[in-house]
Amino acid sequence: MASTPPPPQTPPKPTWDPRRPQPALPWLRPTIRIRLTLLYGGMFLIAGILLLSIIYLLAAQAISTGNQPPFKIVSASDDVKVASADCPAVNNATGLTLTQFNSAISTCIDLQRQHALDNLLSRSLLALLGLAIIAFAFGYAMAGRVLSPLGRITRTARAVAGSDLSRRIELDGPDDELKELADTFDEMLERLQRAFTAQQRFVGNASHELRTPLAINRTLLEVHLSDPGAPMELQQLGKTLLATNERSEQLVEGLLLLARSDNQIVERKPVDLAEVAEQAVDQVHGEAAAKGVVIRGEQKPAVVQGNGVLLERIALNLVQNAVRYNVPEDGWVEVTTDVQHGQAVLVVSNTGPVVPAYEIDNLFEPFRRLRTERTGSDKGVGLGLSIVRSVARAHGGHIAAQPREGGGLVMRVTLPV
């Protein structure tokens, strides 16, 4: 039986490559520079033509072409009489010499010319003001139309910032600088999406491949330790190996959680920080009682939008650190939750060793502990505060640490409600 040929694949959308050769005549491309030059040059030309036409019409009206002169001769006898409504000096003038009469006529004409110029200037200013308003409005509308692709790029970038890497700009239009920018941004998003998909796939595979052998080792060691006939040396070795295996499991869980929490949280649900803190206190209560540490504090309702498991990890890591890094006697841990200035706040403070201010930033780095080696400590694997910071950032919040007077720390986690 003949196999069905595969359907033809659609060729991928070509993207702009800065390495590809430019056209022979780049000035012929409809670039933003050329379009803006033509737009504002054309607007200036049109505005100049309109202004020139208006001034011409106003000038023609001002000089009163074809109208009556400012004076007229009312008598043509030997005794010439002149009447003028605008020049009282020559109105029915008698007894004036020819020089005086001509001077009065010149003064009247100058007054008429000055009046026409003033009228032309005032009307030209009004016309210029109207044209300026129209030009600004038209320029604002055209600039918004030209720059509208930038708004589309900005909205896509904001969507991508919310971990929606599937969004694309897919800008249509002329092959100008904005389209090149949009195509380059789409290509970058495609690569980022492939990278994050590969990371998620790796985390899933690593979660299975690393947990399975550790779980098998733990089961074998527990079965061996349950044998009452095993020699004391083998039982001691089994307990040591079991503790090492448990430490390895904690390290794997911490690394996987750290890798997952570095991304933004897509699916969010209402979570009360008070309940999260109470559950963390309940889990650490036995360890705190064994170390003689008193846990206190009031948990007020503080509902946030996020992942409950990850938020519980924040509270649990902070409370565990506060209990484990405490003073040998009369130690205490205070856990409070509240809503302050429109934000949910989780504060965990404790007694403990004095922490220098310059060491605060180092505490949030992976595998870093205060004045201890990277390995060989029974208090943890050095990922607790790193996970807390990553989870807080993934929820749009942050964590701040401050040394207490007399020793200990004050951990303050702020999350948007």
Coordinates of C-alpha atoms in Angstrom, one line a residue:
M1 CA 0.0 0.0 0.0
A2 CA 1.5 3.3 -1.1
S3 CA 2.2 5.7 1.8
T4 CA 0.4 9.1 1.7
P5 CA 2.9 11.9 1.0
P6 CA 3.2 14.4 3.9
P7 CA 1.3 17.7 3.4
P8 CA 3.4 20.5 2.2
Q9 CA 4.8 22.6 5.0
T10 CA 4.2 26.4 5.1
P11 CA 7.5 28.2 4.8
P12 CA 8.4 30.1 8.0
K13 CA 7.8 33.8 8.1
P14 CA 10.9 35.6 7.0
T15 CA 12.4 37.7 9.8
W16 CA 14.7 40.6 9.5
D17 CA 18.4 39.6 9.8
P18 CA 20.9 42.5 10.5
R19 CA 23.5 40.5 8.6
R20 CA 21.7 40.3 5.3
P21 CA 22.9 42.8 2.6
Q22 CA 21.0 46.1 2.4
P23 CA 19.3 47.1 -0.8
A24 CA 21.4 49.1 -3.4
L25 CA 19.3 52.2 -2.9
P26 CA 18.3 52.3 0.8
W27 CA 16.9 55.8 0.5
L28 CA 14.1 54.3 -1.7
R29 CA 12.7 52.2 1.2
P30 CA 9.7 53.6 2.9
T31 CA 11.5 54.1 6.2
I32 CA 10.2 56.0 9.2
R33 CA 12.7 58.8 8.5
I34 CA 11.5 59.3 4.9
R35 CA 7.8 59.0 5.9
L36 CA 8.2 61.6 8.7
T37 CA 10.2 63.9 6.3
L38 CA 7.4 63.7 3.7
L39 CA 4.7 64.1 6.3
Y40 CA 6.0 67.1 8.1
G41 CA 7.5 68.7 4.9
G42 CA 4.1 68.3 3.3
M43 CA 2.3 69.7 6.3
F44 CA 4.7 72.7 6.3
L45 CA 4.1 73.3 2.5
I46 CA 0.3 73.1 2.8
A47 CA 0.3 75.4 5.8
G48 CA 2.6 77.9 3.9
I49 CA 0.3 77.9 0.9
L50 CA -2.8 78.4 3.1
L51 CA -1.2 81.2 5.0
L52 CA 0.0 82.9 1.8
S53 CA -3.4 82.7 0.3
I54 CA -5.1 84.1 3.4
I55 CA -2.6 87.0 3.5
Y56 CA -3.2 87.7 -0.1
L57 CA -6.9 87.8 0.4
L58 CA -6.6 90.0 3.4
A59 CA -4.2 92.4 1.6
A60 CA -6.6 92.6 -1.3
Q61 CA -9.4 93.5 1.0
A62 CA -7.2 96.0 3.0
I63 CA -6.2 98.1 0.0
S64 CA -9.9 98.3 -1.0
T65 CA -9.3 97.6 -4.7
G66 CA -12.1 99.3 -6.8
N67 CA -13.6 101.2 -3.8
Q68 CA -14.1 104.9 -3.6
P69 CA -11.0 107.0 -2.8
P70 CA -10.8 108.5 0.7
F71 CA -11.9 111.9 -0.7
K72 CA -13.8 113.4 -3.6
I73 CA -14.3 116.7 -5.3
V74 CA -17.7 118.0 -4.7
S75 CA -17.4 121.2 -6.7
A76 CA -15.5 121.8 -9.9
S77 CA -15.9 125.6 -10.2
D78 CA -13.1 128.1 -9.7
D79 CA -13.5 127.5 -6.0
V80 CA -12.6 123.8 -5.7
K81 CA -14.2 122.0 -2.7
V82 CA -13.2 118.6 -1.4
A83 CA -15.2 116.4 0.9
S84 CA -13.8 113.4 2.9
A85 CA -15.3 111.4 5.8
D86 CA -11.9 110.1 6.8
C87 CA -9.9 113.4 6.5
P88 CA -11.7 116.3 8.3
A89 CA -8.7 118.6 7.5
V90 CA -9.6 118.8 3.8
N91 CA -13.4 118.7 4.2
N92 CA -14.7 121.9 2.5
A93 CA -11.3 123.4 2.9
T94 CA -11.2 127.1 1.8
G95 CA -8.4 129.5 1.9
L96 CA -5.8 126.8 1.8
T97 CA -2.8 127.2 -0.4
L98 CA -1.9 124.5 -2.8
T99 CA 1.0 123.3 -0.6
Q100 CA -1.2 123.0 2.4
F101 CA -3.9 121.2 0.5
N102 CA -1.4 118.6 -0.9
S103 CA 0.1 118.1 2.6
A104 CA -3.4 117.4 4.0
I105 CA -4.1 114.9 1.2
S106 CA -0.8 113.1 1.9
T107 CA -1.5 112.9 5.6
C108 CA -5.0 111.4 4.8
I109 CA -3.5 108.8 2.5
D110 CA -0.8 107.9 5.1
L111 CA -3.6 107.4 7.7
Q112 CA -5.5 105.2 5.3
R113 CA -2.4 103.1 4.6
Q114 CA -1.6 102.7 8.3
H115 CA -5.1 101.6 9.0
A116 CA -4.9 99.0 6.2
L117 CA -1.6 97.7 7.5
D118 CA -2.9 97.4 11.1
N119 CA -6.0 95.6 9.9
L120 CA -3.9 93.3 7.8
L121 CA -1.6 92.5 10.7
S122 CA -4.4 91.7 13.2
R123 CA -6.2 89.4 10.7
S124 CA -3.0 87.7 9.7
L125 CA -2.2 86.9 13.4
L126 CA -5.7 85.4 13.8
A127 CA -5.2 83.3 10.7
L128 CA -1.8 82.2 11.9
L129 CA -3.3 81.2 15.3
G130 CA -6.0 79.2 13.6
L131 CA -3.6 77.4 11.3
A132 CA -1.3 76.6 14.2
I133 CA -4.1 75.0 16.1
I134 CA -5.1 72.9 13.0
A135 CA -1.4 72.0 12.4
F136 CA -0.9 70.8 16.0
A137 CA -4.0 68.8 16.0
F138 CA -3.2 67.2 12.6
G139 CA 0.4 66.6 13.6
Y140 CA -0.7 65.0 16.9
A141 CA -3.1 62.6 15.0
M142 CA -0.5 61.7 12.4
A143 CA 2.2 61.2 14.9
G144 CA -0.1 58.8 16.8
R145 CA -0.8 56.9 13.6
V146 CA 2.9 56.6 12.8
L147 CA 3.9 55.6 16.3
S148 CA 1.0 53.2 16.9
P149 CA 3.2 50.2 16.2
L150 CA 5.4 51.2 19.2
G151 CA 2.3 50.9 21.4
R152 CA 1.7 47.4 20.0
I153 CA 5.3 46.4 20.7
T154 CA 5.0 47.8 24.2
R155 CA 1.7 45.9 25.0
T156 CA 3.3 42.7 23.7
A157 CA 6.4 43.3 25.9
R158 CA 4.2 43.8 29.0
A159 CA 2.3 40.5 28.2
V160 CA 5.7 38.8 27.8
A161 CA 6.8 40.2 31.2
G162 CA 3.8 38.3 32.7
S163 CA 5.3 35.0 31.4
D164 CA 3.1 34.8 28.3
L165 CA 5.9 33.9 25.9
S166 CA 3.4 32.7 23.3
R167 CA 2.5 36.3 22.4
R168 CA 3.9 37.7 19.1
I169 CA 3.7 41.2 17.6
E170 CA 3.3 40.1 14.0
L171 CA 3.4 43.7 12.8
D172 CA 2.1 44.3 9.2
G173 CA 2.8 47.3 7.1
P174 CA 5.8 48.8 5.1
D175 CA 9.2 47.3 5.6
D176 CA 10.5 50.2 7.8
E177 CA 12.5 50.4 11.0
L178 CA 9.5 49.6 13.2
K179 CA 8.7 46.4 11.3
E180 CA 12.3 45.4 11.6
L181 CA 12.2 46.0 15.3
A182 CA 9.0 44.0 15.7
D183 CA 10.3 41.1 13.6
T184 CA 13.5 41.0 15.6
F185 CA 11.5 41.1 18.9
D186 CA 9.3 38.2 17.6
E187 CA 12.4 36.2 16.8
M188 CA 13.8 36.9 20.2
L189 CA 10.6 35.7 21.8
E190 CA 10.6 32.6 19.8
R191 CA 14.1 31.7 21.0
L192 CA 13.2 32.6 24.6
Q193 CA 10.1 30.3 24.4
R194 CA 12.2 27.5 23.1
A195 CA 14.7 28.0 25.9
F196 CA 12.1 28.1 28.7
T197 CA 10.3 25.1 27.2
A198 CA 13.6 23.2 27.2
Q199 CA 14.2 24.3 30.8
Q200 CA 10.8 23.1 32.0
R201 CA 11.4 19.8 30.2
F202 CA 14.7 19.4 31.9
V203 CA 13.2 20.2 35.3
G204 CA 10.6 17.6 34.8
N205 CA 13.1 14.9 33.6
A206 CA 15.5 15.8 36.4
S207 CA 12.7 15.6 39.0
H208 CA 12.1 12.0 37.9
E209 CA 15.6 10.9 37.3
L210 CA 17.0 12.3 40.5
R211 CA 14.2 11.5 42.9
T212 CA 13.9 7.8 41.9
P213 CA 17.4 6.5 42.9
L214 CA 17.4 8.6 46.1
A215 CA 14.0 7.1 47.1
I216 CA 15.3 3.6 46.3
N217 CA 18.4 4.2 48.4
R218 CA 16.3 5.5 51.3
T219 CA 14.1 2.4 51.2
L220 CA 17.0 0.0 51.1
L221 CA 18.7 1.8 54.0
E222 CA 15.5 1.8 56.1
V223 CA 14.9 -1.9 55.4
H224 CA 18.5 -2.6 56.5
L225 CA 18.2 -0.5 59.7
S226 CA 15.0 -2.4 60.6
D227 CA 16.9 -5.7 60.8
P228 CA 17.6 -6.2 64.5
G229 CA 20.4 -8.7 63.8
A230 CA 22.5 -6.2 61.9
P231 CA 25.9 -5.5 63.5
M232 CA 26.2 -2.2 65.4
E233 CA 28.9 -0.9 62.9
L234 CA 26.6 -1.5 59.9
Q235 CA 23.7 0.2 61.7
Q236 CA 25.8 3.2 62.4
L237 CA 27.0 3.3 58.8
G238 CA 23.4 2.9 57.7
K239 CA 22.3 5.8 59.8
T240 CA 25.1 7.9 58.4
L241 CA 24.2 7.0 54.8
L242 CA 20.5 7.6 55.5
A243 CA 21.3 11.1 56.8
T244 CA 23.5 11.7 53.7
N245 CA 20.7 10.5 51.4
E246 CA 18.2 12.7 53.2
R247 CA 20.5 15.6 52.7
S248 CA 20.8 14.8 49.0
E249 CA 17.0 14.6 48.7
Q250 CA 16.7 18.0 50.3
L251 CA 19.3 19.4 47.9
V252 CA 17.5 18.0 44.9
E253 CA 14.1 19.3 46.1
G254 CA 15.6 22.7 46.7
L255 CA 17.3 22.9 43.3
L256 CA 14.1 21.9 41.5
L257 CA 12.0 24.3 43.5
L258 CA 14.5 27.1 42.9
A259 CA 14.4 26.4 39.1
R260 CA 10.6 26.4 39.0
S261 CA 10.2 29.5 41.1
D262 CA 12.5 31.7 39.0
N263 CA 9.6 32.1 36.5
Q264 CA 6.5 34.2 37.1
I265 CA 3.4 32.4 38.5
V266 CA 0.8 32.0 35.7
E267 CA -2.0 30.3 37.7
R268 CA -2.8 32.3 40.8
K269 CA -5.4 31.6 43.5
P270 CA -6.3 33.5 46.7
V271 CA -4.0 32.4 49.5
D272 CA -4.1 33.7 53.1
L273 CA -0.6 34.3 54.5
A274 CA -2.0 33.8 58.0
E275 CA -2.9 30.2 57.2
V276 CA 0.4 29.6 55.4
A277 CA 2.3 30.9 58.5
E278 CA 0.2 28.8 60.9
Q279 CA 0.9 25.7 58.9
A280 CA 4.7 26.5 58.8
V281 CA 4.7 27.0 62.6
D282 CA 2.9 23.7 63.1
Q283 CA 5.4 21.9 61.1
V284 CA 8.4 23.4 62.9
H285 CA 6.8 23.3 66.4
G286 CA 8.4 19.9 67.3
E287 CA 11.9 21.0 66.3
A288 CA 11.5 24.3 68.1
A289 CA 10.4 22.5 71.3
A290 CA 13.4 20.2 71.1
K291 CA 15.7 23.2 70.8
G292 CA 14.0 25.2 73.6
V293 CA 12.8 27.9 71.2
V294 CA 9.5 29.6 71.8
I295 CA 7.4 30.6 68.7
R296 CA 5.0 33.5 69.1
G297 CA 3.3 36.2 67.1
E298 CA -0.1 37.1 65.8
Q299 CA -1.2 36.1 62.3
K300 CA -3.7 38.6 60.9
P301 CA -5.6 37.8 57.6
A302 CA -3.5 38.8 54.5
V303 CA -4.9 37.4 51.3
V304 CA -2.7 37.4 48.2
Q305 CA -3.0 36.0 44.7
G306 CA -0.4 33.2 44.2
N307 CA 0.6 29.6 44.5
G308 CA -0.2 28.2 47.9
V309 CA 2.6 25.5 47.8
L310 CA 5.3 28.0 47.0
L311 CA 4.1 30.6 49.5
E312 CA 4.0 27.8 52.2
R313 CA 7.7 27.2 51.3
I314 CA 8.5 30.8 52.0
A315 CA 7.0 30.7 55.5
L316 CA 8.4 27.2 56.2
N317 CA 12.0 28.1 55.1
L318 CA 12.0 31.4 57.1
V319 CA 10.6 29.7 60.3
Q320 CA 13.0 26.8 60.0
N321 CA 16.0 29.1 59.6
A322 CA 14.8 31.2 62.5
V323 CA 14.6 28.1 64.8
R324 CA 17.8 26.4 63.6
Y325 CA 20.0 29.6 63.8
N326 CA 19.0 30.6 67.3
V327 CA 20.6 31.0 70.7
P328 CA 21.1 27.9 72.8
E329 CA 18.9 29.1 75.6
D330 CA 15.8 31.3 76.0
G331 CA 15.4 31.7 72.2
W332 CA 12.3 32.9 70.5
V333 CA 10.8 33.3 67.1
E334 CA 8.1 35.8 66.2
V335 CA 5.9 35.2 63.2
T336 CA 3.4 37.9 62.2
T337 CA 1.3 38.6 59.1
D338 CA -0.6 41.8 58.3
V339 CA -1.7 44.1 55.5
Q340 CA 0.2 47.4 55.4
H341 CA -0.1 50.1 52.8
G342 CA -2.0 47.9 50.5
Q343 CA 0.5 45.0 50.6
A344 CA 0.6 41.7 52.5
V345 CA 3.5 41.5 54.8
L346 CA 5.0 38.4 56.5
V347 CA 7.6 39.2 59.2
V348 CA 9.8 36.5 60.8
S349 CA 12.2 37.7 63.5
N350 CA 14.3 35.7 65.9
T351 CA 17.0 35.8 68.5
G352 CA 20.4 34.4 67.4
P353 CA 24.0 35.2 66.6
V354 CA 25.0 38.7 65.7
V355 CA 24.8 39.2 61.9
P356 CA 27.0 41.9 60.4
A357 CA 25.1 44.2 58.0
Y358 CA 27.6 43.5 55.2
E359 CA 26.7 39.8 55.4
I360 CA 23.0 40.3 54.7
D361 CA 23.2 40.1 50.9
N362 CA 25.4 37.0 51.0
L363 CA 22.7 35.1 52.9
F364 CA 20.4 35.0 49.9
E365 CA 23.0 33.5 47.6
P366 CA 22.7 29.7 46.9
F367 CA 24.9 27.5 49.2
R368 CA 25.9 30.4 51.3
R369 CA 25.6 30.4 55.1
L370 CA 26.8 32.8 57.8
R371 CA 30.4 32.0 58.6
T372 CA 30.0 28.3 57.7
E373 CA 31.4 26.0 55.0
R374 CA 29.4 25.1 51.9
T375 CA 29.0 21.5 53.2
G376 CA 29.2 19.8 56.5
S377 CA 26.4 21.5 58.3
D378 CA 23.3 19.7 59.7
K379 CA 21.2 22.9 59.5
G380 CA 20.4 22.7 55.8
V381 CA 21.8 22.8 52.3
G382 CA 22.1 26.6 52.0
L383 CA 19.2 27.1 49.6
G384 CA 16.4 28.2 51.9
L385 CA 16.7 32.0 51.6
S386 CA 17.6 31.7 47.9
I387 CA 14.3 29.8 47.4
V388 CA 12.4 32.4 49.5
R389 CA 13.8 35.3 47.3
S390 CA 13.0 33.5 44.1
V391 CA 9.4 32.7 45.1
A392 CA 8.8 36.2 46.4
R393 CA 10.1 37.7 43.1
A394 CA 7.9 35.2 41.1
H395 CA 4.9 36.6 43.0
G396 CA 5.9 40.2 42.3
G397 CA 7.1 40.8 45.8
H398 CA 10.5 41.1 47.6
I399 CA 12.2 40.1 50.8
A400 CA 14.3 42.3 53.0
A401 CA 16.6 41.3 55.9
Q402 CA 17.7 43.5 58.8
P403 CA 19.9 42.6 61.7
R404 CA 18.4 42.8 65.2
E405 CA 20.1 44.6 68.1
G406 CA 21.6 41.9 70.3
G407 CA 21.6 39.2 67.6
G408 CA 19.2 37.6 65.1
L409 CA 17.5 38.8 62.0
V410 CA 14.2 40.4 61.0
M411 CA 13.0 38.9 57.7
R412 CA 10.3 40.9 56.0
V413 CA 8.4 39.5 52.9
T414 CA 6.2 42.0 51.0
L415 CA 3.7 40.7 48.4
P416 CA 1.0 42.5 46.4
V417 CA -2.5 41.8 47.4

